Short mmCIF file of C-alpha atoms (C1' of nucleotides) in Angstrom, two decimals:
data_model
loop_
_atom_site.label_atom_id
_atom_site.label_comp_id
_atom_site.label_asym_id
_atom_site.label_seq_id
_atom_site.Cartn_x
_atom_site.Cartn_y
_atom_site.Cartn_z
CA UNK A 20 0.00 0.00 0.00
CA UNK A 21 2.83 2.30 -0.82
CA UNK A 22 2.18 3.59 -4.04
CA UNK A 23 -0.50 5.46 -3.50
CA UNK A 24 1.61 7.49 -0.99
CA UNK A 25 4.21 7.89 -2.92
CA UNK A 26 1.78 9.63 -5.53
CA UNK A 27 0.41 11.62 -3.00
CA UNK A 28 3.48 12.97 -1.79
CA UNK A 29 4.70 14.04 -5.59
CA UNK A 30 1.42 15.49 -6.16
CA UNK A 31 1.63 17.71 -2.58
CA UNK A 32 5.12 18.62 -3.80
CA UNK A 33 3.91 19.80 -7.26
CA UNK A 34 0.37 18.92 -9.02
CA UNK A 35 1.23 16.90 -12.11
CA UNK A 36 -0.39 15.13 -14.73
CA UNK A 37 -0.22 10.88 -15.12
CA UNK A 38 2.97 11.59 -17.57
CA UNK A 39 4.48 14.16 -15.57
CA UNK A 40 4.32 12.03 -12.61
CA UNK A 41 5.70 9.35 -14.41
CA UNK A 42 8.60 11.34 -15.31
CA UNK A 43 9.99 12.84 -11.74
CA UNK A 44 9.05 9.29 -10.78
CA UNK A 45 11.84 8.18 -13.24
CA UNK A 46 14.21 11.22 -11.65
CA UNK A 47 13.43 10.71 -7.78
CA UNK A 48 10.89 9.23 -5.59
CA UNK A 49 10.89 6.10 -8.51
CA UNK A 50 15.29 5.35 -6.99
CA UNK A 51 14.06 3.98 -4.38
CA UNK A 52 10.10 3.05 -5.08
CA UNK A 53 10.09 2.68 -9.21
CA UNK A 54 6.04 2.61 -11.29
CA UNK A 55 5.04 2.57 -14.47
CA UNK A 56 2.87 4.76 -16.08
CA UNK A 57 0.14 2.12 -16.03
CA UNK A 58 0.66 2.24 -12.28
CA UNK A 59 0.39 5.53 -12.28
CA UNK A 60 -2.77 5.90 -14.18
CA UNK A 61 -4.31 2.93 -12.22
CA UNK A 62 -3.97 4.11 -9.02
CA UNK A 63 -4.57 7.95 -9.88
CA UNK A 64 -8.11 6.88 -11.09
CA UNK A 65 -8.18 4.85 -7.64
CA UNK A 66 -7.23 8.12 -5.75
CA UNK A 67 -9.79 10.38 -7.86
CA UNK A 68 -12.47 7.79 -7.03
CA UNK A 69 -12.03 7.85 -3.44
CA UNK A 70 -11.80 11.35 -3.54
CA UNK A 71 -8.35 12.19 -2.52
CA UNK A 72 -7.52 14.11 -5.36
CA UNK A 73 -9.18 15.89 -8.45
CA UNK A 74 -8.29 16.82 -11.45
CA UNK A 75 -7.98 20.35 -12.58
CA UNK A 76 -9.29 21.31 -15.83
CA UNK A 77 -12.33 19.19 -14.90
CA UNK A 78 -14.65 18.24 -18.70
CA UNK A 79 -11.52 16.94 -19.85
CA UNK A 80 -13.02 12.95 -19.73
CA UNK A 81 -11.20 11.75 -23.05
CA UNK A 82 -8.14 10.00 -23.86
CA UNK A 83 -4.94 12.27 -25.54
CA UNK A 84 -5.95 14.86 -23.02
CA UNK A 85 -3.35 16.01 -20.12
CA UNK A 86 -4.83 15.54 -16.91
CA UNK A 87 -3.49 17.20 -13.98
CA UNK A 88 -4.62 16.49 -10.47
CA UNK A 89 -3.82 18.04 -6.96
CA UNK A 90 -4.26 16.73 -3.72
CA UNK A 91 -7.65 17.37 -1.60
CA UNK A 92 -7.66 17.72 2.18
CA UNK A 93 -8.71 13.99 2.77
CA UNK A 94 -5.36 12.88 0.41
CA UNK A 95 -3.42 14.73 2.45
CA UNK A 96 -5.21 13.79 6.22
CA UNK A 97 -4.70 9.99 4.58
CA UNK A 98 -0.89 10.79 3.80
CA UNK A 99 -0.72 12.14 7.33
CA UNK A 100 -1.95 8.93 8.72
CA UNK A 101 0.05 6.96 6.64
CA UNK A 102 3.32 8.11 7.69
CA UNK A 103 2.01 7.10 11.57
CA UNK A 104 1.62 4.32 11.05
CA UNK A 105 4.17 1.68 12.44
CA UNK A 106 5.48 -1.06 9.87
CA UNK A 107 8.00 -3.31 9.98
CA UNK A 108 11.11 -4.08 7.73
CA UNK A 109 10.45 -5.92 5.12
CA UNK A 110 13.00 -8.85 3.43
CA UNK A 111 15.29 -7.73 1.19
CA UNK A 112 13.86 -9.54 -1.80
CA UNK A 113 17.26 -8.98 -3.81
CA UNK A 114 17.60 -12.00 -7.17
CA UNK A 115 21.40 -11.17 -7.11
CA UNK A 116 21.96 -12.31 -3.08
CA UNK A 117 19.50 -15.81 -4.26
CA UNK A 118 21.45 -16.27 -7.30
CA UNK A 119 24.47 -16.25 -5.48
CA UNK A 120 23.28 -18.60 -3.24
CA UNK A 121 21.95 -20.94 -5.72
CA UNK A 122 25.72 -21.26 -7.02
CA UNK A 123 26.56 -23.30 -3.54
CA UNK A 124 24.13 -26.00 -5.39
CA UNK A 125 24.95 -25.72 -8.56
CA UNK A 126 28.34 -24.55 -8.84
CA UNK A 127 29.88 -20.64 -9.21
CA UNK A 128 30.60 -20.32 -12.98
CA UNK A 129 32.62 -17.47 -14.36
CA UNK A 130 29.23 -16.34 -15.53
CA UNK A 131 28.54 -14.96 -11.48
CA UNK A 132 31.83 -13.72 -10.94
CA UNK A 133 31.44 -11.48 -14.32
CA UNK A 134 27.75 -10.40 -12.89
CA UNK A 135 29.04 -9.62 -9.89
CA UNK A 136 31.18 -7.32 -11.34
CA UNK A 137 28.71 -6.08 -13.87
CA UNK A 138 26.36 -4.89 -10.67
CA UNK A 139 29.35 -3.48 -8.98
CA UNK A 140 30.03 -1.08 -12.21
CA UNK A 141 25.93 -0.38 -12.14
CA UNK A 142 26.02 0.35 -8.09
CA UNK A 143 29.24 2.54 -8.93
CA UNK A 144 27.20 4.85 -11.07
CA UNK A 145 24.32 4.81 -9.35
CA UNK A 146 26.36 6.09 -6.26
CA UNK A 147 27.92 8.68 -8.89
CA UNK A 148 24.65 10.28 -9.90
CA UNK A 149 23.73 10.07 -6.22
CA UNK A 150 26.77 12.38 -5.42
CA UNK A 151 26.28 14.69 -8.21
CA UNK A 152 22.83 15.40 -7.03
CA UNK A 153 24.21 15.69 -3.32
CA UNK A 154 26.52 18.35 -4.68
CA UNK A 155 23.57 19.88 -6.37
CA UNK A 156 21.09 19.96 -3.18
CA UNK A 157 24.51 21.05 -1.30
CA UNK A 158 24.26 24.45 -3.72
CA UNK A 159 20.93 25.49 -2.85
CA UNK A 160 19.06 26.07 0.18
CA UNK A 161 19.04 23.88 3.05
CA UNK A 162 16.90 25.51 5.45
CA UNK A 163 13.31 23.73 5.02
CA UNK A 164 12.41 20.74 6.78
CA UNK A 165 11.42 19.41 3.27
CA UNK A 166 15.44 19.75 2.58
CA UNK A 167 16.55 18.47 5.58
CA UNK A 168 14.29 15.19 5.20
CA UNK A 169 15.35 14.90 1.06
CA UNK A 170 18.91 14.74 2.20
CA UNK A 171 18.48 12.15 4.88
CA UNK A 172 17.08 10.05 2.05
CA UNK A 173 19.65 10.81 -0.30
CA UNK A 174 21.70 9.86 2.03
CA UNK A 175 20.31 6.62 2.74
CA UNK A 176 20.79 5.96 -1.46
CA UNK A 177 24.56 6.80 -1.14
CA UNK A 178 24.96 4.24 2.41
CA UNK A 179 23.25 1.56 0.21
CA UNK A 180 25.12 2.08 -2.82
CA UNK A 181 28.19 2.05 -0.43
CA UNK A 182 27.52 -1.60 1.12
CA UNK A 183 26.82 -2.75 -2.10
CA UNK A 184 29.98 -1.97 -3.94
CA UNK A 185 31.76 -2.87 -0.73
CA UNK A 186 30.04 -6.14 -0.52
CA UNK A 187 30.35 -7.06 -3.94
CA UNK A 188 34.58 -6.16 -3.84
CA UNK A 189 34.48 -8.50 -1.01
CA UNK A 190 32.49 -11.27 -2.78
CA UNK A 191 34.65 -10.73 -5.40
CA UNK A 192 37.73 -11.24 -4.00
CA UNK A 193 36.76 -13.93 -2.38
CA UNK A 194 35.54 -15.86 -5.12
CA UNK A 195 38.54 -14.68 -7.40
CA UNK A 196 40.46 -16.18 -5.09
CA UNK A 197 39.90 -19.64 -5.10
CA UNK A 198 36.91 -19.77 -7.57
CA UNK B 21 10.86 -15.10 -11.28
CA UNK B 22 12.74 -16.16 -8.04
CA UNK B 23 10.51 -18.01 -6.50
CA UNK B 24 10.60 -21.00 -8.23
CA UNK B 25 14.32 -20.79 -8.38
CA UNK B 26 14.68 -20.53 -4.26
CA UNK B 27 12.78 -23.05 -3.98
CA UNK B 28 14.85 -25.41 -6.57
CA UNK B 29 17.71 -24.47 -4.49
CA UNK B 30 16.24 -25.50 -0.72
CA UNK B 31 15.51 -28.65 -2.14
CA UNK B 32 18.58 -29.11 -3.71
CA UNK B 33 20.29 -28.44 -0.89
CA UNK B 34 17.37 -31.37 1.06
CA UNK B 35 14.45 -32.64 -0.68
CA UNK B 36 11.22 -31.53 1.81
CA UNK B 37 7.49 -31.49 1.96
CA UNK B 38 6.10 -28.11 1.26
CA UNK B 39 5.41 -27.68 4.77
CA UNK B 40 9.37 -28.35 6.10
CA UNK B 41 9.86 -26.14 3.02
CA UNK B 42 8.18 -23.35 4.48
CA UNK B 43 10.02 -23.60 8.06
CA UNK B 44 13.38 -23.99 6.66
CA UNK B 45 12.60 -20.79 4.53
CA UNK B 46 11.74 -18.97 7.53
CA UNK B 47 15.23 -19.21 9.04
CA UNK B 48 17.25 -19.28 6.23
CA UNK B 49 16.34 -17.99 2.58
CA UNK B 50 13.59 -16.45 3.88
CA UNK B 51 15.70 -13.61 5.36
CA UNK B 52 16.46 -12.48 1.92
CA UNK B 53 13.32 -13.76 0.07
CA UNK B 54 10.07 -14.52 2.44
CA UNK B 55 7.03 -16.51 1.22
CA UNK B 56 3.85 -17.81 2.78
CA UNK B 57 3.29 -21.36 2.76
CA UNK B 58 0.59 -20.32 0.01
CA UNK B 59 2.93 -19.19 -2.34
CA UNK B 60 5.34 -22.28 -1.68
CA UNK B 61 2.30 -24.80 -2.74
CA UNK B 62 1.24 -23.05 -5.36
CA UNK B 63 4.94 -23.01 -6.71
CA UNK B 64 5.36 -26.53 -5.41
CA UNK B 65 2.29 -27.66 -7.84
CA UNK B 66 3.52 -25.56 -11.04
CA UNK B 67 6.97 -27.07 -10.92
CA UNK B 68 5.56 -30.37 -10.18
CA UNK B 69 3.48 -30.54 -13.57
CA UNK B 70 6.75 -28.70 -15.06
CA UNK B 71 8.46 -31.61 -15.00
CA UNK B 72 11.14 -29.46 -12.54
CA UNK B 73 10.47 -31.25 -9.39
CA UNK B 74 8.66 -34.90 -8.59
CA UNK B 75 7.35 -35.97 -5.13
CA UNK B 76 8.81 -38.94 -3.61
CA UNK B 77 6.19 -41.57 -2.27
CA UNK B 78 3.84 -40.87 -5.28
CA UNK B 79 0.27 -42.20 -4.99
CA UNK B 80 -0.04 -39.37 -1.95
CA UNK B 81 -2.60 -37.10 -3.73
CA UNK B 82 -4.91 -36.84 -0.88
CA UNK B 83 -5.10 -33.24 1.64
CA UNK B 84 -3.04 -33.91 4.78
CA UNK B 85 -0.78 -36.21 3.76
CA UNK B 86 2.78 -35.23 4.14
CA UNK B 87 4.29 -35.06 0.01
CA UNK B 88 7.79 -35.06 -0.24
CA UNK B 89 9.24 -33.15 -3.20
CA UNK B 90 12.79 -33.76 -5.20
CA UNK B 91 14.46 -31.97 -8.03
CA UNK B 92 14.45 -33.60 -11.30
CA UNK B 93 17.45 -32.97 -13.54
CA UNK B 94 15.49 -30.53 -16.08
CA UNK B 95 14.92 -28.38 -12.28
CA UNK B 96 18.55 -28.09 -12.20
CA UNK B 97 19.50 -27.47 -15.22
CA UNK B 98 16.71 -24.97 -14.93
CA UNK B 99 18.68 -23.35 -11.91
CA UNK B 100 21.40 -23.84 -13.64
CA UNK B 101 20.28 -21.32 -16.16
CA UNK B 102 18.76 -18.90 -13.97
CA UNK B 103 21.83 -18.42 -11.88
CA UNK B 104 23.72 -17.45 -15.52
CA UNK B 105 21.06 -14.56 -16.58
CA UNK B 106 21.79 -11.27 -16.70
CA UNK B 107 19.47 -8.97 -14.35
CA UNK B 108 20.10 -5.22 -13.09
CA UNK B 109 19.60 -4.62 -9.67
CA UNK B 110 16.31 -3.40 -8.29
CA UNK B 111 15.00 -0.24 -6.14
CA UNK B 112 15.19 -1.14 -2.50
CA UNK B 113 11.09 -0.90 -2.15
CA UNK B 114 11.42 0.25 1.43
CA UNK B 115 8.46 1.83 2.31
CA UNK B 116 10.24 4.05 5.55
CA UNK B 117 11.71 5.75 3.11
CA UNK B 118 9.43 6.63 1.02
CA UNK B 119 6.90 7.97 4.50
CA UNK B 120 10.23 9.42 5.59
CA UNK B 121 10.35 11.52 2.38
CA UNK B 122 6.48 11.75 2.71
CA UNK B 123 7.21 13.71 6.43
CA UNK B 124 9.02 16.45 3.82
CA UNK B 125 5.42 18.11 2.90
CA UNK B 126 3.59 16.84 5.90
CA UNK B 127 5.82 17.13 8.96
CA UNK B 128 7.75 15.59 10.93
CA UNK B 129 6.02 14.10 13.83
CA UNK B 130 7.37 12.51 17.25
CA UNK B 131 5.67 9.79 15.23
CA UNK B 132 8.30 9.23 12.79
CA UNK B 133 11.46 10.01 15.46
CA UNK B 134 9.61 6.96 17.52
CA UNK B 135 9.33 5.04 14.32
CA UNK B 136 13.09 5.24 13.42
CA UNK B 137 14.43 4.29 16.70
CA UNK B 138 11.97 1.28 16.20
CA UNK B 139 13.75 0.11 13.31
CA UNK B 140 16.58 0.73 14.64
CA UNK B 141 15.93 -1.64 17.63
CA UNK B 142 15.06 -3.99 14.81
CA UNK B 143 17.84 -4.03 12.24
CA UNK B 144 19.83 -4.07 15.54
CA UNK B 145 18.30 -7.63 16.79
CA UNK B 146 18.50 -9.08 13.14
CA UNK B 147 22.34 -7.99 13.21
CA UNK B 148 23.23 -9.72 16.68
CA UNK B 149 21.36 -13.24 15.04
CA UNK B 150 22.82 -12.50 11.75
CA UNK B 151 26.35 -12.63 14.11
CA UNK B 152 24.97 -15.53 16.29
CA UNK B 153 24.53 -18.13 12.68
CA UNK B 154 28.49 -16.37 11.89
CA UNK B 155 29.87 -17.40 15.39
CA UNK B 156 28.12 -20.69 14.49
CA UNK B 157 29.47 -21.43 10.79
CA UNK B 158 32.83 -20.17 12.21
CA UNK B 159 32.65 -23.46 14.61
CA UNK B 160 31.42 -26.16 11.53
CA UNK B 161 33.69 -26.79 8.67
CA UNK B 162 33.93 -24.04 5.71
CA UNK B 163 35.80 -26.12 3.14
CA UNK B 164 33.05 -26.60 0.29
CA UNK B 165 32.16 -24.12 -2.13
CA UNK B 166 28.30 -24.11 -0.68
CA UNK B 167 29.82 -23.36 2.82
CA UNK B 168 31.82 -20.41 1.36
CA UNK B 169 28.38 -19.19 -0.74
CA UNK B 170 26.06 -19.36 2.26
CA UNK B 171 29.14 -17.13 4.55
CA UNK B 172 29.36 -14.53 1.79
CA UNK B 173 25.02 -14.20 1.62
CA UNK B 174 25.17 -13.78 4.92
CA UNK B 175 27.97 -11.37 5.48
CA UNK B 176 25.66 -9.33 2.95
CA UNK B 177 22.85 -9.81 5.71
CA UNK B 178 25.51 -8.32 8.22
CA UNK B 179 26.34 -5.32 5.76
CA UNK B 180 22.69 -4.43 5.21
CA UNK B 181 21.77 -4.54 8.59
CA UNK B 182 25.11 -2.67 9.73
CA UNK B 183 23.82 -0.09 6.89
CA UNK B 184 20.60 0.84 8.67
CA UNK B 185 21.53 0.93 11.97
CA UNK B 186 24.34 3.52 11.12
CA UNK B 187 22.00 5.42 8.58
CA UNK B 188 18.87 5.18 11.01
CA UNK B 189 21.48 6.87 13.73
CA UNK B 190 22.38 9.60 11.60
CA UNK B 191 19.09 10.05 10.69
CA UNK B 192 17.74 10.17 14.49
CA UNK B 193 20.55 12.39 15.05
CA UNK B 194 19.46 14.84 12.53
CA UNK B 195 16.23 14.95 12.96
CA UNK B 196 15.95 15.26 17.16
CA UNK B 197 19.03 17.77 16.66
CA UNK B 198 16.43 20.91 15.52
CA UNK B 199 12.83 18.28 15.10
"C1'" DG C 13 -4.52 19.62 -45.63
"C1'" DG C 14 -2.77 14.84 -45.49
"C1'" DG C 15 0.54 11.99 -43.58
"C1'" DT C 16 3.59 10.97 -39.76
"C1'" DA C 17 5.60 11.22 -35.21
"C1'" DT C 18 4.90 12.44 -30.40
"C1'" DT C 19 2.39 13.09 -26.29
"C1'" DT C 20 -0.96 11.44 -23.27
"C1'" DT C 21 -4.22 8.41 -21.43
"C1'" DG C 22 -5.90 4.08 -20.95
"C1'" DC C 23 -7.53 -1.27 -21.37
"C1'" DA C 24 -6.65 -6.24 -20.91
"C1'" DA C 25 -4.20 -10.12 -19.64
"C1'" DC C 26 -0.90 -12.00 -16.92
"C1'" DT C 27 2.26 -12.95 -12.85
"C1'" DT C 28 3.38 -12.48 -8.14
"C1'" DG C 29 2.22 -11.78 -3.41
"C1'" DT C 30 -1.35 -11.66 0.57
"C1'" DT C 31 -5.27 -13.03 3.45
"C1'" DG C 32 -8.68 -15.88 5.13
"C1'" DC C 33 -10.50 -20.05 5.32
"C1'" DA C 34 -11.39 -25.22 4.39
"C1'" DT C 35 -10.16 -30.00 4.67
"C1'" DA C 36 -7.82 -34.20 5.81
"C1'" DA C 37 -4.73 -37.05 8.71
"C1'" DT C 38 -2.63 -37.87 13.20
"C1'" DG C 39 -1.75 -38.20 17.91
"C1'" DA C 40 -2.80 -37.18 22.64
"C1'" DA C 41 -6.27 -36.52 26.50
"C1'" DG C 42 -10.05 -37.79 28.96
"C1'" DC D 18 -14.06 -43.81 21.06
"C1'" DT D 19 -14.83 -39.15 20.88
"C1'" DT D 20 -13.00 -34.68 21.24
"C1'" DC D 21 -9.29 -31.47 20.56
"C1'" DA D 22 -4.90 -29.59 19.19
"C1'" DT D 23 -1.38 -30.14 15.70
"C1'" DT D 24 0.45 -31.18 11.29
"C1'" DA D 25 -0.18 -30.77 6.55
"C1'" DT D 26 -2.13 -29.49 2.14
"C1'" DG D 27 -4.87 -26.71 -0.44
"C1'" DC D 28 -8.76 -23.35 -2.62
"C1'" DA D 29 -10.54 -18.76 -3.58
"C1'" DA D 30 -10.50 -14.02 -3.70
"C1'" DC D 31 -8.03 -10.17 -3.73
"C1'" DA D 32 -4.08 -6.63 -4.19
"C1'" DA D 33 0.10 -5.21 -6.40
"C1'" DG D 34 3.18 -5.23 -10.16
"C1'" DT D 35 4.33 -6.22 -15.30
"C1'" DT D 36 3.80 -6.36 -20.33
"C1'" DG D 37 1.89 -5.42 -24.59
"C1'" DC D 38 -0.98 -2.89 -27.04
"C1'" DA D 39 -4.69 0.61 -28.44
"C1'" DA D 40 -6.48 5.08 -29.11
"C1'" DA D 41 -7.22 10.09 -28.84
"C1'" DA D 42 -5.16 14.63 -29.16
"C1'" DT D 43 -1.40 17.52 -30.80
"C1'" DA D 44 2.37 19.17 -33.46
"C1'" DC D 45 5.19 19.16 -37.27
"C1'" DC D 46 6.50 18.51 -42.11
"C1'" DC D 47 5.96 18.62 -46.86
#
DNA sequence: GGGTATTTTGCAACTTGTTGCATAATGAAG
DNA sequence: CTTCATTATGCAACAAGTTGCAAAATACCC
């Protein structure tokens, strides 16, 4: 029951239309919570039909036509409740970590020791843009809450990135090693 | 897809009924990749008329009886495969960040604060039994390749939980410094 | 102004994961 | 020998996520 948070959140931070959402998805909240645009749509209609949020421009029913929507009251009194609520950590639910295991059965190929390195290069970037948007946010202003909080998550992006690649030079050098 | 592919692996590793299937996922794979015993019938059943798997004491088709389950040799050359695709890591789907980031446009209660030291308590017990399995491999043998495998998947459990209890600190930090 | 590409919204079918409950065998208690 | 908890398998309905495609508006090109 997250993405229709998520939605609500982008839409309190800017009203947006399905596509637009689906782009700053691409460039932000989707790092760490990804959707497509089918998602999207599906859940906006959900979220108009339960009243959380409207669309502007209302008589605009058909297809081809932008759509924007902003959040009502009762969106954001649900987002509100939403964020007190008290939920625990879930699994992982990484392929890579079962793949790897699944080599103790059936043998570690060079095939896993050149994917392991193939996600290390990917988790390498990924830290990279992290940074350059850091050193971005780092430029402007850094006095809002709203700042404060998009840094902590940021943040929590680079730490991950970080044990990955750390994890994975590990792995791989252990596996190098005698593998 | 993983599923099925965990599950090839468990009973590769000991052929089980879908019940002992379920417990042993509980305290092993399922740290990385849970599932309800549901799910692990359901899979059980599709791999079965697959061809993947087979149970052991056929003529069992009655409700109640225990059904053992093995892995044919097209289920590991199945596995086989699967361990040698290609697949990009995946967003972390962790829904406290994503109501952390949602506290940016609503506020930040003593809700959240509360929440994050929860978690923190959390990651913080799964650590010390993360440790407690180490102290125990440490003890048994660690010649074979599997017993390598399993100590590298889990020092990745130890590195992700080490990750959020140092990110969740900084984060508590931050946030009761001027919340 | 007719064709072609792009933007934007959306449907339908499928897979995966969750929740609640039903059913059968088994063993222990009284 | 019946009742009750436990072990064990399973169905059905739903929610969430994925994939492929369709269709309406718009803009651009010649």
């Amino acid at each position: 029951m997250s993405l229709p948070h998520a939605i609500l959140t982008a839409l309190l931070e800017k009203p947006s239309s399905g596509l637009e959402l689906t782009r700053r998805f691409d460039r932000s909240i989707g790092y760490f919570w990804s959707a497509t645009h089918q998602q999207i749509y599906r859940e906006l209609g959900k979220l108009e039909k339960a009243g959380l949020i409207r669309a502007l421009d209302r008589d605009v029913p058909t297809r081809g036509q932008k759509k924007e929507y902003e959040v009502l009251p009762s969106g954001r009194e649900e987002l509100e409740r939403w964020v007190g609520v008290r939920e625990d950590p879930r699994d992982p639910r990484d392929p890579l970590l079962l793949r790897l295991r699944a080599t103790g059965v059936v043998g570690v190929g060079g095939d896993m020791v050149d994917e392991l390195r193939r996600h290390r290069a990917l988790h390498q970037e990924r830290l990279a843009e992290y940074r350059e948007f850091e050193r971005r946010d780092a430029a402007r202003g850094n006095g809002t809450e709203r700042d404060r909080v998009h840094r902590l998550v940021l943040q929590g992006g680079i730490d991950l990135e970080l044990f990955w690649v750390t994890w994975l030079d590990r792995a791989l050098a252990d596996l190098e090693d005698t593998g």
